[in-house]
XYZ file of C-alpha atoms in Angstrom:
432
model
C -8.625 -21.904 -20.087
C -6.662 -21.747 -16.770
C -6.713 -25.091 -14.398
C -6.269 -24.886 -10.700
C -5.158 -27.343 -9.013
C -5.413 -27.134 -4.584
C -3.160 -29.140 -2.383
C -4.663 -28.422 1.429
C -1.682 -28.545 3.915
C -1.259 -27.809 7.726
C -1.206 -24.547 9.149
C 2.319 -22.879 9.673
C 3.176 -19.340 10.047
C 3.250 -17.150 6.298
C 6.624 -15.538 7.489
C 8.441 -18.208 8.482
C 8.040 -19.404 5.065
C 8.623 -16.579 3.634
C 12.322 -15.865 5.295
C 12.936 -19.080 3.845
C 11.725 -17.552 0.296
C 13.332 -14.227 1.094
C 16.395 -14.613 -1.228
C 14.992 -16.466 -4.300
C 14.005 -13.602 -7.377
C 10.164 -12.280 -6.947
C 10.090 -13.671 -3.278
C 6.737 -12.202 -2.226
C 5.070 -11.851 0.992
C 1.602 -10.281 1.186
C 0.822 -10.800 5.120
C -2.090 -9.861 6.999
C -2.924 -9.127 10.522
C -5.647 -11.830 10.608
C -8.362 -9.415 11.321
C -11.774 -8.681 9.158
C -10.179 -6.529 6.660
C -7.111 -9.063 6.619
C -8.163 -13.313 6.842
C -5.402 -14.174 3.660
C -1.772 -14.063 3.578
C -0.305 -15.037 0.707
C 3.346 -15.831 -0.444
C 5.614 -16.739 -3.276
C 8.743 -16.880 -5.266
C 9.828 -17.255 -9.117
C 7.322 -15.552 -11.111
C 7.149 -16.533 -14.717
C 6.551 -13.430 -16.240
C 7.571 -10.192 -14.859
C 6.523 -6.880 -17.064
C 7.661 -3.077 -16.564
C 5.923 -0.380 -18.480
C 5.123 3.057 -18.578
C 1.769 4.172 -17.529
C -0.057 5.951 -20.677
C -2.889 8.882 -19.928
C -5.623 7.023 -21.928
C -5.111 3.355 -20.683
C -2.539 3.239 -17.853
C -3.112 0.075 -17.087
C -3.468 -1.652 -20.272
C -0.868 -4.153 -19.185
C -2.923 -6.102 -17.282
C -5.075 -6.695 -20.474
C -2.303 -8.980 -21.956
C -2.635 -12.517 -22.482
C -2.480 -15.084 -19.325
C -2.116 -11.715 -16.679
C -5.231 -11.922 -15.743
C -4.525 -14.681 -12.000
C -1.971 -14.817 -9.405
C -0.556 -11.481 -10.725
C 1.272 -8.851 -8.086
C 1.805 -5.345 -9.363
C 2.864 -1.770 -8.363
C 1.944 1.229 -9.839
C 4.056 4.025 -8.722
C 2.764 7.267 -7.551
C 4.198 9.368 -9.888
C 3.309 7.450 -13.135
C -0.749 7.950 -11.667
C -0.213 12.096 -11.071
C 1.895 12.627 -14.937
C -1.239 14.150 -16.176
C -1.957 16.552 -13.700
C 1.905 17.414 -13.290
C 3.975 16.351 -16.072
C 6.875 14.024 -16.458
C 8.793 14.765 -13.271
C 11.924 12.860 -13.953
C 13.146 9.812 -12.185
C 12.564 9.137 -8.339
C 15.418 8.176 -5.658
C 15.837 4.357 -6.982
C 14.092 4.709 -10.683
C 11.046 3.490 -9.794
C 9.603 1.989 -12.797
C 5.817 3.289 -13.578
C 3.844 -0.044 -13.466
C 5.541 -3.460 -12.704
C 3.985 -6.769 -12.907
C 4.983 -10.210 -11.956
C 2.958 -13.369 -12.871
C 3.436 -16.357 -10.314
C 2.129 -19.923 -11.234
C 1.772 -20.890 -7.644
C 1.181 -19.181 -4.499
C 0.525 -19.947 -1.136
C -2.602 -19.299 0.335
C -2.719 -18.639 4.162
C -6.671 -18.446 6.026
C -5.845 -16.945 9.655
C -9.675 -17.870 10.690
C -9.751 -21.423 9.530
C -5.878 -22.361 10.827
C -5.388 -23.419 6.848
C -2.503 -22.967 4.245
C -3.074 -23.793 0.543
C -0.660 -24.668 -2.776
C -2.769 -23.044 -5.482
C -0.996 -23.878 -8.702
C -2.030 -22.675 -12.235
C -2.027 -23.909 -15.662
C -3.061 -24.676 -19.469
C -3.847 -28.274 -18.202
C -4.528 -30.503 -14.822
C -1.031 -31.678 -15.371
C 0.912 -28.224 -14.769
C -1.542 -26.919 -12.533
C -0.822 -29.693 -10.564
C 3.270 -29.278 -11.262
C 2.901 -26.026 -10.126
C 0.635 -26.309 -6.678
C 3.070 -29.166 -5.532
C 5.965 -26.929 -5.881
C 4.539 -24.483 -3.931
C 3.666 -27.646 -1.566
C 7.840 -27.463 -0.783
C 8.064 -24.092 0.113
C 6.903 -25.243 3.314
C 10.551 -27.332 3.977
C 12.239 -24.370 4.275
C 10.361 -22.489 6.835
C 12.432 -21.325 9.287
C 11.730 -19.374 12.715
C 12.065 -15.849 12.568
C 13.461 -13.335 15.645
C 13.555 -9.038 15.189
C 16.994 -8.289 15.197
C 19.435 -5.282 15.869
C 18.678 -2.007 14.644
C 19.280 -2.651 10.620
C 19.938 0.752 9.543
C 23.056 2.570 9.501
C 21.307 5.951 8.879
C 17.307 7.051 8.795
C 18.261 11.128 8.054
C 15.002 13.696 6.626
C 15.778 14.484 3.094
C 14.769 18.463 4.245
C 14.420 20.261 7.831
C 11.439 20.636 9.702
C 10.763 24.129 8.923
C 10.403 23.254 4.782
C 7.270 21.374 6.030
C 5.742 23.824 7.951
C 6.398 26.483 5.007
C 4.666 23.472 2.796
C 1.767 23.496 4.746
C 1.369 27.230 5.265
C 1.256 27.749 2.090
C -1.267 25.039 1.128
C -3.581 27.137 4.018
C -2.996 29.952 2.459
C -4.158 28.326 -1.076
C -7.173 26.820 0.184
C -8.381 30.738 1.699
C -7.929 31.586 -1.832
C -10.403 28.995 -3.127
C -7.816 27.106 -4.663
C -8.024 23.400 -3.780
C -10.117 21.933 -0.509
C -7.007 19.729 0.904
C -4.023 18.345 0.076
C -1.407 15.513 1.392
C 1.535 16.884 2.074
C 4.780 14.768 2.500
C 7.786 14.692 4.375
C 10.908 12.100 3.143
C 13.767 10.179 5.370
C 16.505 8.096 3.680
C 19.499 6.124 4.463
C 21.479 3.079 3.665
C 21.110 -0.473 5.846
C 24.668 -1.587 7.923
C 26.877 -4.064 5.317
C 25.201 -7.784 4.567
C 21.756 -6.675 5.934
C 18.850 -7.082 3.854
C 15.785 -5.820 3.727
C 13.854 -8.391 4.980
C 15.286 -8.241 8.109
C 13.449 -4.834 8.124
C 10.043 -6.509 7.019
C 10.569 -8.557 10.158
C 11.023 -6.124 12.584
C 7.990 -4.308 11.205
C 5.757 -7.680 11.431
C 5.258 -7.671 14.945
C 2.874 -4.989 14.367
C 1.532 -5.921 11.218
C -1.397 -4.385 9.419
C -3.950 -5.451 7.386
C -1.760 -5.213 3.690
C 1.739 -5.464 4.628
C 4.007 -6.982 2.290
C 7.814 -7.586 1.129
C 8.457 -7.965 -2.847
C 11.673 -8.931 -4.058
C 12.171 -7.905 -7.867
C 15.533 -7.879 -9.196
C 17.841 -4.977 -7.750
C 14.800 -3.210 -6.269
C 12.056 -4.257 -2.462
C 9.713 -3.393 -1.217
C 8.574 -3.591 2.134
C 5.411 -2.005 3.112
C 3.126 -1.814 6.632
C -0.355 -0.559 5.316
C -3.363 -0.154 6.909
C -5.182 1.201 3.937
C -7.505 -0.552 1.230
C -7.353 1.294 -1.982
C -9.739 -0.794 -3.856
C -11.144 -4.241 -3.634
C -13.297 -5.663 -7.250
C -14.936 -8.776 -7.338
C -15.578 -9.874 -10.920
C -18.219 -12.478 -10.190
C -20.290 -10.094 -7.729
C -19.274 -6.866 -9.214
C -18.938 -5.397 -6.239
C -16.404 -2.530 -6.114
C -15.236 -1.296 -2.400
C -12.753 1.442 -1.596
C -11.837 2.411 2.399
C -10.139 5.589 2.567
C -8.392 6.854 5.854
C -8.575 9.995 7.271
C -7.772 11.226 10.308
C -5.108 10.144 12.776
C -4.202 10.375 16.372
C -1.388 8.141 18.595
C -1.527 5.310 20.314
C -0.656 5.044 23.953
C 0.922 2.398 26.619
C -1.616 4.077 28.979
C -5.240 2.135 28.661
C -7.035 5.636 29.698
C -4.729 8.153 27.284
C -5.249 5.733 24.745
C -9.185 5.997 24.909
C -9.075 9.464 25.199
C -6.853 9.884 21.951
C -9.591 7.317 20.095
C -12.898 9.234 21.428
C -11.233 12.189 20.816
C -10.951 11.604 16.921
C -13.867 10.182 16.310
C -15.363 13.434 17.531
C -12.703 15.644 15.850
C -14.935 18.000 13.176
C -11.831 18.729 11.708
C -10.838 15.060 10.808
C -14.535 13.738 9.948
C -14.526 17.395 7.279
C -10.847 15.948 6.155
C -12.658 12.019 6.053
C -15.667 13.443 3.937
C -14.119 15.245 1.583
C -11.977 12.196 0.565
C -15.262 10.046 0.367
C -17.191 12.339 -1.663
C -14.002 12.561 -4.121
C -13.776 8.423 -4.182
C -17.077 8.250 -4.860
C -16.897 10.255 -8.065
C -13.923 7.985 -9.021
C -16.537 5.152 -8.953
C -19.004 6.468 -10.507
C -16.909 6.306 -14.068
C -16.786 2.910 -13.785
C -20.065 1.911 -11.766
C -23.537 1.059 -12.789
C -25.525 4.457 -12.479
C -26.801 4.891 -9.253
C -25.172 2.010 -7.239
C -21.767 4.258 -5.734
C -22.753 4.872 -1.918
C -21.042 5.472 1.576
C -21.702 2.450 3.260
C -20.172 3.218 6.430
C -18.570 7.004 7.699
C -15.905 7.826 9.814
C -15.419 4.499 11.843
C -12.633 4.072 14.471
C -10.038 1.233 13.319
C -6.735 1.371 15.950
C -3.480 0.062 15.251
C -0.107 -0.612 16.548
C 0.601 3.132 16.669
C -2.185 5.117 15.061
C -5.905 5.464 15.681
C -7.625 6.217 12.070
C -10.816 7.302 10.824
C -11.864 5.027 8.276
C -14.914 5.196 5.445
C -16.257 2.229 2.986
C -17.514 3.559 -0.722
C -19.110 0.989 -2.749
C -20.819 0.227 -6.131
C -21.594 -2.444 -8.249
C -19.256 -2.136 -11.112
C -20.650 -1.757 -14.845
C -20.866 -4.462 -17.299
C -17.368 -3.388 -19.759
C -15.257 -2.977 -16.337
C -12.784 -5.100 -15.251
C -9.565 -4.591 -12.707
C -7.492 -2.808 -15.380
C -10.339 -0.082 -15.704
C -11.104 -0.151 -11.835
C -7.590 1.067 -11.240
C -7.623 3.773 -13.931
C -10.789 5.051 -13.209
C -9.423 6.144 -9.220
C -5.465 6.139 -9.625
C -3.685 7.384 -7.783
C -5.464 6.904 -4.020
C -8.092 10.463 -3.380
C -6.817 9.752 0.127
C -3.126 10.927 -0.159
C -3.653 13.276 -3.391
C -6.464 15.568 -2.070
C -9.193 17.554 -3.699
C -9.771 18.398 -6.309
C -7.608 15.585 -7.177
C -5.842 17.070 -10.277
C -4.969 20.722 -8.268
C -3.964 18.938 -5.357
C -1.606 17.098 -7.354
C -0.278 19.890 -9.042
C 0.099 21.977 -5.245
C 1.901 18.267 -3.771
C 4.458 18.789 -6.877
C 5.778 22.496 -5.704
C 6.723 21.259 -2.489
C 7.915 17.710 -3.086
C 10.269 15.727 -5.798
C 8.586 11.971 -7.154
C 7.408 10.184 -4.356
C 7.780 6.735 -6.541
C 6.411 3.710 -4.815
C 5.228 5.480 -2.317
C 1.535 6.494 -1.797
C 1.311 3.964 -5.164
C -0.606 1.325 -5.271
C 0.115 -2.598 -4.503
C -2.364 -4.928 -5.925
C -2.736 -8.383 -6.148
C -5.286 -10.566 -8.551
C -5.919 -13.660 -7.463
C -6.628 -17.201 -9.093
C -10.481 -15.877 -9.210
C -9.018 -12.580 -11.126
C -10.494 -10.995 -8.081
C -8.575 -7.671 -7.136
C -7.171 -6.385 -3.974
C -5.048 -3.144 -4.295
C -3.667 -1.067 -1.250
C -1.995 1.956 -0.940
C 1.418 2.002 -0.308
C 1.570 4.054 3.018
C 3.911 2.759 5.850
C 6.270 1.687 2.727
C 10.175 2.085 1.899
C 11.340 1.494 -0.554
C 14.934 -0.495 -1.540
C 17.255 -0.342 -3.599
C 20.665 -1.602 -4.421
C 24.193 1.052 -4.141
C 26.716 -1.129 -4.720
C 27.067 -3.921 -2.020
C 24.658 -2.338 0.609
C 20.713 -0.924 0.401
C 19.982 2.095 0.299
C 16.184 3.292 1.046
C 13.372 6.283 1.048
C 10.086 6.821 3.249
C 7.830 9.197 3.244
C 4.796 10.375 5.473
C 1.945 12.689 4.490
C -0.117 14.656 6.400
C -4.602 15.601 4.839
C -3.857 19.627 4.758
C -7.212 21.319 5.240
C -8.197 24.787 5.836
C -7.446 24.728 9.766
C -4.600 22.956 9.706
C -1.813 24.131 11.951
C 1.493 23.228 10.547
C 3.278 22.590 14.112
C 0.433 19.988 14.280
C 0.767 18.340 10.757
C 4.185 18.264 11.040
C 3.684 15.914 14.458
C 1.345 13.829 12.701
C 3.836 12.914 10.407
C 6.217 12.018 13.293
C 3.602 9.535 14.659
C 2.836 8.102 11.520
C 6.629 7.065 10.598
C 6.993 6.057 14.770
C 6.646 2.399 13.368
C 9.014 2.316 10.777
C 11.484 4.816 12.275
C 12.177 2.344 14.972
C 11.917 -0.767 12.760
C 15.047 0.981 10.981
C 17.245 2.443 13.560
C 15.469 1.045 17.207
């Protein structure tokens, strides 16, 4: 039995407690924008268990069935690891990625943007550690600190191949789709580079905060971080309601200084045929990933194609539900839709395979991060807007990627500029 203990505290700001965390091993920062799809912000440091494994075919996430990981645990699930069956082992990516990695925290703080309310949730075997645990998190607080954006952190942000690979990439996935091969698929382009001397990633999570979206997050885990700026909900499972809930994006147009540009770049997405086709297809492939692990009959679209605008994008964004079936729990949720319909395509397994002849292991990216809480409840997004760090000797080294929904229309000059607004935000939080 697991005992949680609460300690209720005054509000103060989830990063400035968290660039007081940054340093310590598993430092963790899950922040939200405050909005509907974003009240919580959590954040931590020290895990007591951390777990890497590989990802098999027939239970990938198997690890999350082992003893005490079922509260308070963070995990990534790379890309790659999710796509093996459909493509093979495809070696190592650009900072060895492990395929699933799990940390287990004992405390975490809890932050609730609508009440004005920060929690120490600590958990244990007995009201005595519980309690050991929530005060600790208690004095995270002392060593809050302010937090400012500083100079342009990277000493190179360079594409990993020139412009005109892409646009080859995407011809040729036109091209496959007139043959009746696949409907769509998510295309990728990649930028790396190394941060200046004695600048850590964090400092990049910070300038990326003052436009933060609904599941952004920095994780600290030995030589390796994380530091992500995602919009998108992969899954969401309640295990007391059941309730299973999945919001794919699809469809994407920039933002604009100008008030009247700006609306005319929204209304002119939401009545885009092109990106509602590119939306549906997505939901109708979610909701067969449901269905394997839903009660018969309960997987619906709840909602289709609504506008959701952030600091730089306007998206199209669906909501798939169902009510999940009596056997399933977060381990099976994941399996059942892994990795994301959204930045795979369909059918899932082809578009996987036609993503693999045009790009090496994407690793974290267009993974999943996913959090279960000290109800076991599970929130899991996908890891767009992400880079990922790692350690080259005394300086960081990093990789990003942006995709692009390739449909039968597409025009590759076109995809290609999506993919230019969608890495605007973390292009300048790297190099100003």
């Amino acid at each position: 039995m697991t005992v949680r203990v609460v300690r209720v505290l005054d509000w103060v700001e989830p990063l400035a407690v968290s660039a007081g965390l940054a340093d310590r091993e598993g430092a963790l920062c899950l922040l939200s924008d405050g909005g509907p799809n974003g009240r919580l912000s959590w954040v931590a440091c020290d895990p007591d268990r951390i777990v890497t494994t590989r990802m098999e075919a027939d239970s990938p996430f198997a690890a999350l069935a082992g003893e005490g990981m079922d509260r308070f645990v963070l995990g990534l699930a790379t890309y790659d690891a999710g796509a093996r069956p459909a493509t093979g082992d495809r070696g190592a990516s650009p900072g060895d990625w492990p395929d699933l990695m799990l940390a287990r925290y004992p405390a975490m703080l809890v932050f609730d943007h609508e009440a004005g309310t920060v929690s120490a949730v600590g958990l244990g075997p007995d009201e005595a550690g519980a309690a050991a645990a929530a005060d600790a998190a208690a004095n995270w607080i002392d060593v809050a600190m302010p937090v400012q954006p500083g100079s342009s952190p990277a000493a190179r942000f360079e594409p990993e191949r020139p412009d005109e690979a892409y646009t080859a990439a995407v011809a040729d996935v036109v091209a496959r789709i007139a043959a009746g091969e696949l409907f769509q698929a998510n295309i990728a382009r990649a930028w790396g580079g190394v941060l200046e001397p004695e600048v850590d990633p964090f400092a990049v999570f910070v300038r990326l905060a003052g436009g933060t979206a609904p599941y952004s997050a920095f994780w600290r885990v030995g030589a390796r971080v994380l530091v992500s700026n995602s919009p998108e909900l992969f899954l969401t499972f309640d295990p007391r309601t059941r309730r299973i809930e999945t919001r794919p994006i699809k469809g994407t147009r920039p933002r604009d200084p100008d008030p009247r540009i700006d609306a005319a770049n929204a209304a002119e997405l939401v009545a885009s045929a092109k990106d509602r086709a590119e939306n549906l297809m997505i939901v109708d492939l979610m909701r067969n990933d449901l269905s394997r692990v839903a009660r018969p009959g309960s997987v619906a679209a709840e909602k289709l194609f609504e506008l959701e605008s952030f600091a730089t994008v306007h998206h199209l964004v669906s909501t798939v539900t169902g009510e999940a079936a009596a056997d399933v729990g977060p381990a099976e949720v994941l399996a059942a839709s892994f990795p994301p319909g959204s930045i795979t395509g369909a059918p899932k397994h082809q578009a996987m395979r036609v993503i693999a002849e045009h790009e090496g292991p994407r690793g974290a990216w267009c993974g999943s991060l996913f959090l279960l809480d000290d109800a076991g409840a599970l929130t899991a997004s996908v890891l767009i807007r992400t880079i990922a760090f790692w350690r080259e000797g005394e300086t960081w080294a990093f990789r990003t990627l942006a995709g692009a929904g390739i449909v039968a229309d597409s025009d590759p000059i076109s995809e290609l500029q999506e993919t230019d607004i969608k890495i605007a935000a973390i292009r300048r939080a790297l190099v100003g």
